Tab-separated table of C-alpha atoms in Angstrom:
chain	number	residue	atom	x	y	z
A	737	ALA	CA	-17.053	-8.126	-29.317
A	738	ALA	CA	-19.958	-7.041	-30.852
A	739	ALA	CA	-17.727	-4.695	-33.067
A	740	GLU	CA	-15.164	-8.078	-33.868
A	741	PRO	CA	-15.257	-9.672	-37.068
A	742	ARG	CA	-16.859	-13.488	-36.713
A	743	CYS	CA	-14.290	-14.800	-35.125
A	744	PRO	CA	-14.218	-16.855	-31.644
A	745	SER	CA	-10.287	-15.705	-30.472
A	746	CYS	CA	-10.894	-11.641	-31.301
A	747	ALA	CA	-14.535	-11.828	-28.716
A	748	ALA	CA	-11.583	-13.868	-25.716
A	749	GLY	CA	-8.837	-10.922	-27.264
A	750	ALA	CA	-12.012	-8.721	-26.866
A	751	GLU	CA	-12.982	-9.810	-23.397
A	752	ARG	CA	-9.472	-9.986	-21.716
A	753	ARG	CA	-9.003	-6.126	-23.056
A	754	LEU	CA	-12.242	-5.337	-21.401
A	755	LEU	CA	-11.465	-6.947	-19.005
A	756	GLU	CA	-7.928	-5.600	-18.443
A	757	GLU	CA	-8.391	-1.649	-18.210
A	758	ALA	CA	-11.439	-2.991	-15.856
A	759	ALA	CA	-8.136	-4.100	-13.586
A	760	LYS	CA	-6.379	-0.837	-14.349
A	761	ARG	CA	-9.160	1.054	-13.095
A	762	GLN	CA	-10.315	-0.499	-10.055
A	763	LEU	CA	-6.968	-0.848	-8.955
A	764	LEU	CA	-6.232	2.898	-8.949
A	765	GLU	CA	-9.463	3.415	-7.356
A	766	LYS	CA	-8.454	1.395	-5.008
A	767	LEU	CA	-5.638	2.776	-4.529
A	768	ARG	CA	-6.450	6.441	-4.360
A	769	LEU	CA	-4.048	6.715	-7.437
A	770	ARG	CA	-5.302	9.467	-10.710
A	771	GLU	CA	-2.897	7.740	-12.858
A	772	ARG	CA	0.121	4.734	-12.401
A	773	PRO	CA	3.275	5.930	-11.043
A	774	ARG	CA	6.405	7.055	-12.962
A	775	LEU	CA	9.130	6.306	-10.867
A	776	ALA	CA	11.106	9.211	-10.514
A	777	HIS	CA	14.667	6.844	-9.261
A	778	ALA	CA	15.072	3.330	-9.949
A	779	VAL	CA	15.595	1.850	-6.264
A	780	PRO	CA	18.435	-0.284	-5.980
A	781	ARG	CA	17.274	-4.198	-5.363
A	782	ALA	CA	19.145	-4.958	-2.810
A	783	ALA	CA	17.969	-1.208	-0.894
A	784	VAL	CA	14.083	-3.233	-1.629
A	785	ALA	CA	15.517	-6.215	0.125
A	786	ARG	CA	16.403	-4.961	2.649
A	787	ALA	CA	14.423	-2.171	3.600
A	788	LEU	CA	11.478	-5.360	3.118
A	789	ARG	CA	13.246	-7.549	5.721
A	790	ARG	CA	13.036	-4.722	8.254
A	791	LEU	CA	9.110	-3.827	7.332
A	792	GLN	CA	8.759	-7.593	7.963
A	793	ALA	CA	9.864	-8.216	11.038
A	794	GLY	CA	7.828	-5.128	12.602
A	795	GLY	CA	4.894	-6.369	10.308
A	796	ALA	CA	2.043	-4.941	12.454
A	797	ARG	CA	-0.390	-8.354	12.764
A	798	ARG	CA	-4.667	-6.599	11.759
A	799	GLY	CA	-6.471	-6.860	15.076
A	800	PRO	CA	-9.650	-9.090	15.114
A	801	ASP	CA	-11.694	-5.398	14.537
A	802	ASP	CA	-9.488	-4.195	12.216
A	803	ASP	CA	-11.503	-5.508	9.151
A	804	GLU	CA	-14.502	-3.212	11.140
A	805	GLU	CA	-12.528	-0.442	12.038
A	806	GLU	CA	-13.445	2.081	8.667
A	807	GLU	CA	-9.779	3.175	8.715
A	808	ARG	CA	-7.046	1.639	6.260
A	809	GLY	CA	-3.760	0.247	7.186
A	810	TYR	CA	-0.164	1.408	5.080
A	811	GLU	CA	2.691	0.319	5.475
A	812	ILE	CA	5.590	1.972	3.824
A	813	ILE	CA	9.496	2.226	3.428
A	814	SER	CA	10.988	5.720	2.336
A	815	PHE	CA	14.256	6.027	0.969
A	816	ALA	CA	15.893	9.218	2.084
A	817	GLU	CA	18.202	11.434	-0.856
A	818	PRO	CA	21.430	13.391	1.491
A	819	GLU	CA	20.857	16.960	2.032
A	820	PRO	CA	24.535	19.090	2.489
A	821	THR	CA	23.633	20.748	5.749
A	822	SER	CA	26.142	22.253	8.015
A	823	PRO	CA	29.732	20.794	8.466
A	824	SER	CA	29.329	19.375	11.372
A	825	GLY	CA	25.212	17.639	10.641
A	826	LEU	CA	24.571	15.658	7.440
A	827	GLY	CA	20.912	16.521	5.814
A	828	LEU	CA	18.519	13.142	4.817
A	829	ARG	CA	15.427	14.872	2.850
A	830	PHE	CA	12.764	12.254	2.192
A	831	GLN	CA	9.709	12.879	-0.134
A	832	PHE	CA	5.036	11.710	0.575
A	833	SER	CA	2.228	11.468	-2.042
A	834	ARG	CA	-0.363	13.232	-0.213
A	835	THR	CA	-4.476	12.710	-0.314
A	836	GLN	CA	-5.605	15.917	0.894
A	837	ASP	CA	-8.599	14.788	2.461
A	838	GLN	CA	-6.722	11.808	4.349
A	839	ASP	CA	-6.969	11.484	8.441
A	840	VAL	CA	-3.440	9.354	8.659
A	841	HIS	CA	-2.447	8.217	12.259
A	842	ILE	CA	1.247	7.582	11.928
A	843	LEU	CA	1.987	4.122	14.706
A	844	GLN	CA	5.737	3.094	14.412
A	845	ALA	CA	8.287	4.902	12.477
A	846	GLN	CA	11.950	3.706	12.873
A	847	LEU	CA	14.780	5.927	10.995
A	848	TRP	CA	16.930	2.752	9.599
A	849	LEU	CA	20.766	4.099	9.732
A	850	TYR	CA	23.952	2.129	8.101
A	851	LEU	CA	26.413	3.561	10.943
A	852	ARG	CA	30.011	3.235	11.498
A	853	VAL	CA	31.891	4.038	14.624
A	854	PRO	CA	35.639	3.805	14.591
A	855	ARG	CA	36.675	0.550	16.461
A	856	ASP	CA	39.179	2.897	18.747
A	857	LEU	CA	36.609	5.219	20.335
A	858	VAL	CA	37.342	5.411	23.295
A	859	ALA	CA	35.720	8.728	24.196
A	860	SER	CA	32.186	9.564	24.155
A	861	LEU	CA	30.148	10.522	20.635
A	862	THR	CA	26.432	10.672	20.447
A	863	LEU	CA	24.064	11.047	17.162
A	864	ARG	CA	20.791	13.431	17.221
A	865	ILE	CA	18.724	12.989	15.360
A	866	PHE	CA	16.207	16.161	14.543
A	867	LEU	CA	13.388	17.379	12.400
A	868	ALA	CA	13.733	20.392	10.863
A	869	GLY	CA	11.120	23.361	9.485
A	870	GLY	CA	9.779	24.194	5.945
A	871	GLU	CA	12.926	24.781	2.810
A	872	GLY	CA	15.979	25.853	4.474
A	873	ASP	CA	16.061	25.398	8.169
A	874	LEU	CA	18.444	22.343	7.727
A	875	VAL	CA	20.648	25.113	8.962
A	876	GLY	CA	20.006	25.173	12.963
A	877	GLY	CA	16.601	26.584	12.226
A	878	ASN	CA	13.853	25.987	14.550
A	879	ARG	CA	14.976	22.005	14.491
A	880	THR	CA	12.751	19.560	16.861
A	881	LEU	CA	14.915	16.893	18.731
A	882	LEU	CA	13.580	13.519	17.774
A	883	SER	CA	15.977	11.366	18.703
A	884	GLU	CA	19.738	10.740	20.516
A	885	ARG	CA	21.870	8.030	21.473
A	886	ARG	CA	25.345	7.672	22.666
A	887	LEU	CA	27.202	5.331	20.538
A	888	SER	CA	29.734	2.324	21.234
A	889	ALA	CA	32.942	1.179	19.568
A	890	LYS	CA	30.652	-2.156	18.328
A	891	GLY	CA	27.420	0.369	17.304
A	892	SER	CA	28.204	-0.142	13.376
A	893	GLY	CA	25.918	-1.528	10.898
A	894	TRP	CA	22.665	-0.982	10.399
A	895	ARG	CA	20.477	0.588	13.031
A	896	ALA	CA	17.065	1.549	13.997
A	897	PHE	CA	15.680	5.117	15.825
A	898	THR	CA	12.345	5.407	16.803
A	899	LEU	CA	10.665	8.638	15.599
A	900	THR	CA	7.132	7.363	16.360
A	901	PRO	CA	5.406	9.890	18.752
A	902	ALA	CA	6.539	13.470	17.016
A	903	LEU	CA	6.723	12.595	13.412
A	904	GLN	CA	2.904	12.643	13.404
A	905	SER	CA	3.238	16.128	13.916
A	906	PHE	CA	4.783	16.079	9.697
A	907	PHE	CA	1.900	14.019	8.877
A	908	GLY	CA	-0.437	15.193	10.264
A	909	GLY	CA	-0.205	18.565	7.775
A	910	GLU	CA	0.125	19.912	4.949
A	911	ARG	CA	3.687	19.151	3.875
A	912	ARG	CA	4.590	16.956	1.381
A	913	THR	CA	9.207	16.726	2.078
A	914	LEU	CA	10.033	15.505	5.537
A	915	ARG	CA	13.354	17.126	6.694
A	916	LEU	CA	15.826	15.228	9.338
A	917	GLU	CA	19.204	16.534	10.109
A	918	LEU	CA	21.700	14.399	11.545
A	919	GLU	CA	24.401	15.675	13.672
A	920	SER	CA	27.313	14.191	15.936
A	921	ARG	CA	27.940	15.387	19.109
A	922	GLY	CA	31.582	14.503	20.534
A	923	ASN	CA	35.639	13.035	19.065
A	924	GLY	CA	35.266	10.382	17.160
A	925	GLY	CA	35.080	11.683	13.118
A	926	ASP	CA	32.177	13.778	12.610
A	927	ILE	CA	29.099	12.381	10.816
A	928	ILE	CA	29.369	11.892	7.472
A	929	ALA	CA	31.840	9.462	8.745
A	930	ILE	CA	30.269	7.566	10.856
A	931	VAL	CA	26.646	7.180	9.381
A	932	ASN	CA	27.063	6.412	5.129
A	933	ALA	CA	24.283	7.439	2.880
A	934	SER	CA	25.780	6.713	0.279
A	935	ARG	CA	23.399	4.973	-2.035
A	936	SER	CA	24.424	0.716	-1.784
A	937	HIS	CA	22.951	1.890	2.100
A	938	GLN	CA	20.794	4.788	1.420
A	939	PRO	CA	19.469	5.421	5.619
A	940	PHE	CA	15.358	4.776	5.155
A	941	LEU	CA	11.992	4.778	7.296
A	942	VAL	CA	10.010	2.644	7.453
A	943	ALA	CA	6.405	3.831	9.287
A	944	LYS	CA	3.634	2.018	9.709
A	945	ALA	CA	-0.259	3.955	9.903
A	946	LYS	CA	-3.266	4.236	9.852
A	947	VAL	CA	-5.400	6.125	7.631
A	948	ARG	CA	-9.619	7.588	7.571
A	949	GLU	CA	-10.767	7.771	4.437
A	950	PRO	CA	-12.730	10.459	3.596
A	951	GLY	CA	-15.910	10.188	3.411
A	952	HIS	CA	-15.666	6.126	4.091
A	953	HIS	CA	-19.062	6.110	6.562
A	954	VAL	CA	-20.654	7.707	3.420
A	955	ALA	CA	-19.307	4.791	1.079
A	956	LYS	CA	-20.650	2.746	4.126
A	957	ARG	CA	-24.129	3.592	4.391
B	1154	SER	CA	-23.378	-23.977	-9.115
B	1155	LEU	CA	-20.226	-21.477	-7.657
B	1156	ARG	CA	-18.033	-20.919	-11.041
B	1157	CYS	CA	-19.788	-21.280	-14.305
B	1158	SER	CA	-18.908	-23.717	-16.930
B	1159	GLN	CA	-20.148	-25.002	-20.727
B	1160	ASN	CA	-23.953	-26.329	-19.342
B	1161	SER	CA	-25.102	-24.072	-16.823
B	1162	ASN	CA	-26.605	-20.392	-17.532
B	1163	LEU	CA	-27.495	-19.747	-14.482
B	1164	CYS	CA	-25.733	-16.561	-12.124
B	1165	CYS	CA	-21.955	-17.936	-11.161
B	1166	ARG	CA	-18.441	-16.893	-10.475
B	1167	LYS	CA	-16.542	-15.510	-14.110
B	1168	ASP	CA	-12.599	-16.338	-12.603
B	1169	TYR	CA	-9.464	-14.222	-14.942
B	1170	TYR	CA	-6.830	-13.757	-13.853
B	1171	VAL	CA	-4.988	-10.791	-15.497
B	1172	ASP	CA	-0.975	-11.076	-15.096
B	1173	PHE	CA	0.321	-7.608	-14.548
B	1174	ARG	CA	3.621	-8.127	-16.651
B	1175	ASP	CA	1.084	-8.890	-18.922
B	1176	ILE	CA	-0.594	-5.209	-18.902
B	1177	GLY	CA	3.462	-2.895	-18.300
B	1178	TRP	CA	2.233	-3.033	-14.952
B	1179	ASN	CA	4.991	-5.100	-13.499
B	1180	ASP	CA	7.698	-2.471	-12.646
B	1181	TRP	CA	5.526	-0.523	-10.529
B	1182	ILE	CA	3.306	-3.353	-8.591
B	1183	ILE	CA	6.216	-5.416	-6.393
B	1184	LYS	CA	3.827	-8.638	-5.589
B	1185	PRO	CA	1.493	-9.835	-5.693
B	1186	GLU	CA	1.922	-10.204	-9.833
B	1187	GLY	CA	-1.745	-10.599	-10.530
B	1188	TYR	CA	-5.034	-11.238	-9.223
B	1189	GLN	CA	-7.783	-12.540	-9.842
B	1190	ILE	CA	-10.706	-10.191	-11.715
B	1191	ASN	CA	-13.587	-12.112	-11.604
B	1192	TYR	CA	-17.039	-11.376	-11.666
B	1193	CYS	CA	-20.885	-12.858	-11.882
B	1194	VAL	CA	-23.015	-13.193	-15.111
B	1195	GLY	CA	-25.855	-15.576	-15.339
B	1196	GLN	CA	-29.471	-15.717	-14.846
B	1197	CYS	CA	-31.098	-15.280	-12.100
B	1198	PRO	CA	-35.412	-16.921	-12.854
B	1199	LEU	CA	-37.402	-15.871	-9.915
B	1200	HIS	CA	-37.279	-19.618	-8.797
B	1201	VAL	CA	-33.472	-18.957	-8.018
B	1202	ALA	CA	-34.154	-15.597	-6.748
B	1203	GLY	CA	-32.086	-15.231	-2.968
B	1204	SER	CA	-30.549	-17.864	-3.516
B	1205	PRO	CA	-26.437	-16.245	-2.164
B	1206	GLY	CA	-24.662	-18.965	-4.205
B	1207	MET	CA	-23.487	-20.912	-0.788
B	1208	ALA	CA	-26.920	-21.201	2.258
B	1209	SER	CA	-30.305	-20.844	0.933
B	1210	SER	CA	-31.831	-20.331	4.298
B	1211	PHE	CA	-32.193	-16.574	2.621
B	1212	HIS	CA	-33.489	-18.611	-0.700
B	1213	THR	CA	-35.809	-20.548	0.910
B	1214	ALA	CA	-37.700	-16.500	2.922
B	1215	VAL	CA	-37.637	-14.902	-0.386
B	1216	PHE	CA	-39.336	-18.352	-2.406
B	1217	ASN	CA	-42.236	-17.875	0.222
B	1218	LEU	CA	-42.746	-14.053	-0.574
B	1219	VAL	CA	-42.599	-14.709	-3.443
B	1220	LYS	CA	-45.100	-17.650	-3.781
B	1221	ALA	CA	-47.148	-15.838	-0.410
B	1222	ASN	CA	-48.009	-13.024	-3.155
B	1223	ASN	CA	-47.460	-14.585	-6.153
B	1224	ILE	CA	-45.199	-12.044	-7.363
B	1225	GLN	CA	-44.880	-12.702	-10.981
B	1226	ALA	CA	-41.947	-11.869	-12.583
B	1227	SER	CA	-42.018	-8.362	-12.522
B	1228	GLY	CA	-39.520	-7.892	-9.960
B	1229	HIS	CA	-35.925	-8.853	-11.386
B	1230	SER	CA	-33.405	-10.325	-9.610
B	1231	CYS	CA	-29.773	-9.755	-10.705
B	1232	CYS	CA	-25.965	-11.949	-10.477
B	1233	VAL	CA	-24.690	-10.588	-8.295
B	1234	PRO	CA	-21.024	-10.589	-5.588
B	1235	THR	CA	-21.781	-12.240	-2.446
B	1236	ARG	CA	-18.395	-12.988	-0.779
B	1237	ARG	CA	-15.059	-10.627	-1.973
B	1238	ARG	CA	-11.820	-10.952	-0.363
B	1239	PRO	CA	-9.386	-8.474	0.207
B	1240	LEU	CA	-5.920	-7.962	-2.134
B	1241	SER	CA	-2.853	-7.580	0.125
B	1242	VAL	CA	-0.377	-4.933	-2.543
B	1243	LEU	CA	3.603	-4.056	-2.160
B	1244	TYR	CA	4.028	-1.149	-4.777
B	1245	PHE	CA	5.696	1.779	-5.604
B	1246	ASP	CA	4.576	5.317	-5.029
B	1247	ARG	CA	5.778	7.997	-8.119
B	1248	ASN	CA	8.151	9.038	-5.491
B	1249	SER	CA	9.674	5.859	-5.032
B	1250	ASN	CA	8.210	4.977	-1.751
B	1251	ILE	CA	7.179	1.426	-1.121
B	1252	VAL	CA	4.090	1.757	0.415
B	1253	LYS	CA	2.014	-1.835	1.315
B	1254	THR	CA	-1.839	-1.551	1.613
B	1255	ASP	CA	-4.722	-3.947	1.888
B	1256	ILE	CA	-7.544	-3.345	-0.402
B	1257	PRO	CA	-11.297	-3.455	0.882
B	1258	ASP	CA	-13.515	-6.210	-0.990
B	1259	MET	CA	-10.841	-6.697	-4.275
B	1260	ILE	CA	-11.343	-10.240	-5.456
B	1261	VAL	CA	-15.367	-11.607	-5.551
B	1262	ASP	CA	-14.910	-15.351	-3.713
B	1263	ALA	CA	-19.542	-16.512	-4.493
B	1264	CYS	CA	-22.088	-14.667	-6.773
B	1265	GLY	CA	-25.581	-15.210	-5.738
B	1266	CYS	CA	-28.692	-13.885	-6.884
B	1267	SER	CA	-30.225	-10.170	-4.779
């Protein structure tokens, strides 16, 4: 303000700019971001609204002692990028940013899929969800079964599959790319026909986590 | 006083609202639309040292110490936040994931003299 020419509104303008810069710095620091995110691709508003409804539906209630805990609560929604795998499998890839020294503990994790189960389904049809290993492990390589469910003729629409305990191994590791593989068993049609992974019905993951910040006790001390 | 006013230069809370549209960050911060970046400003003469802007029991204790020890104005009492609250933020990260988290101690609610 001192550098500004003698005019009242300049001082106010200088204060505003100073406070806006302070707000930017404070937000990035508290969100542990080096710079503001540049979105890789825009997410359709309908998909955001739908996912937020699921997040609020299962919202974690803050416990009485949450404020004292040295862990911070996070809720994250990640939209899947479909990945071609084998003829009978559908790969879903999720990308996460990791801050090395954060200790992440998953409380809940659900995969939301839009299913189209044939109405005239008579035989049994099972959907299985696997956690694939690292790069290129989608084609039946080292995989972990996360969830298996028999589908009924009335099973069409948005359906949630709980993946919590097994995903902890992924979030406890270093990898940033989560790969899931979906497989259908039974003659009710192949997985591509059953799971609608188009942009308008993009599968998404909803997870709730507690993150212990590094050196938090130092800040407390 | 809690909030700064024209006719006092004593320690108080200066309110300022930053709208994320004004800083071009409303494309990645989904909620809220902005937040109060309040700050503490003003004098803390010795006779108000330790007055936290709200209760005054701490002030009485400090004031008695000042009198009992006849402390001159060598020590400084500063105008600092005495109560803050969290800010809940919903934002896109660089992988276009949606993240919701509460940032603790983000908004200054009250100021007082140390």
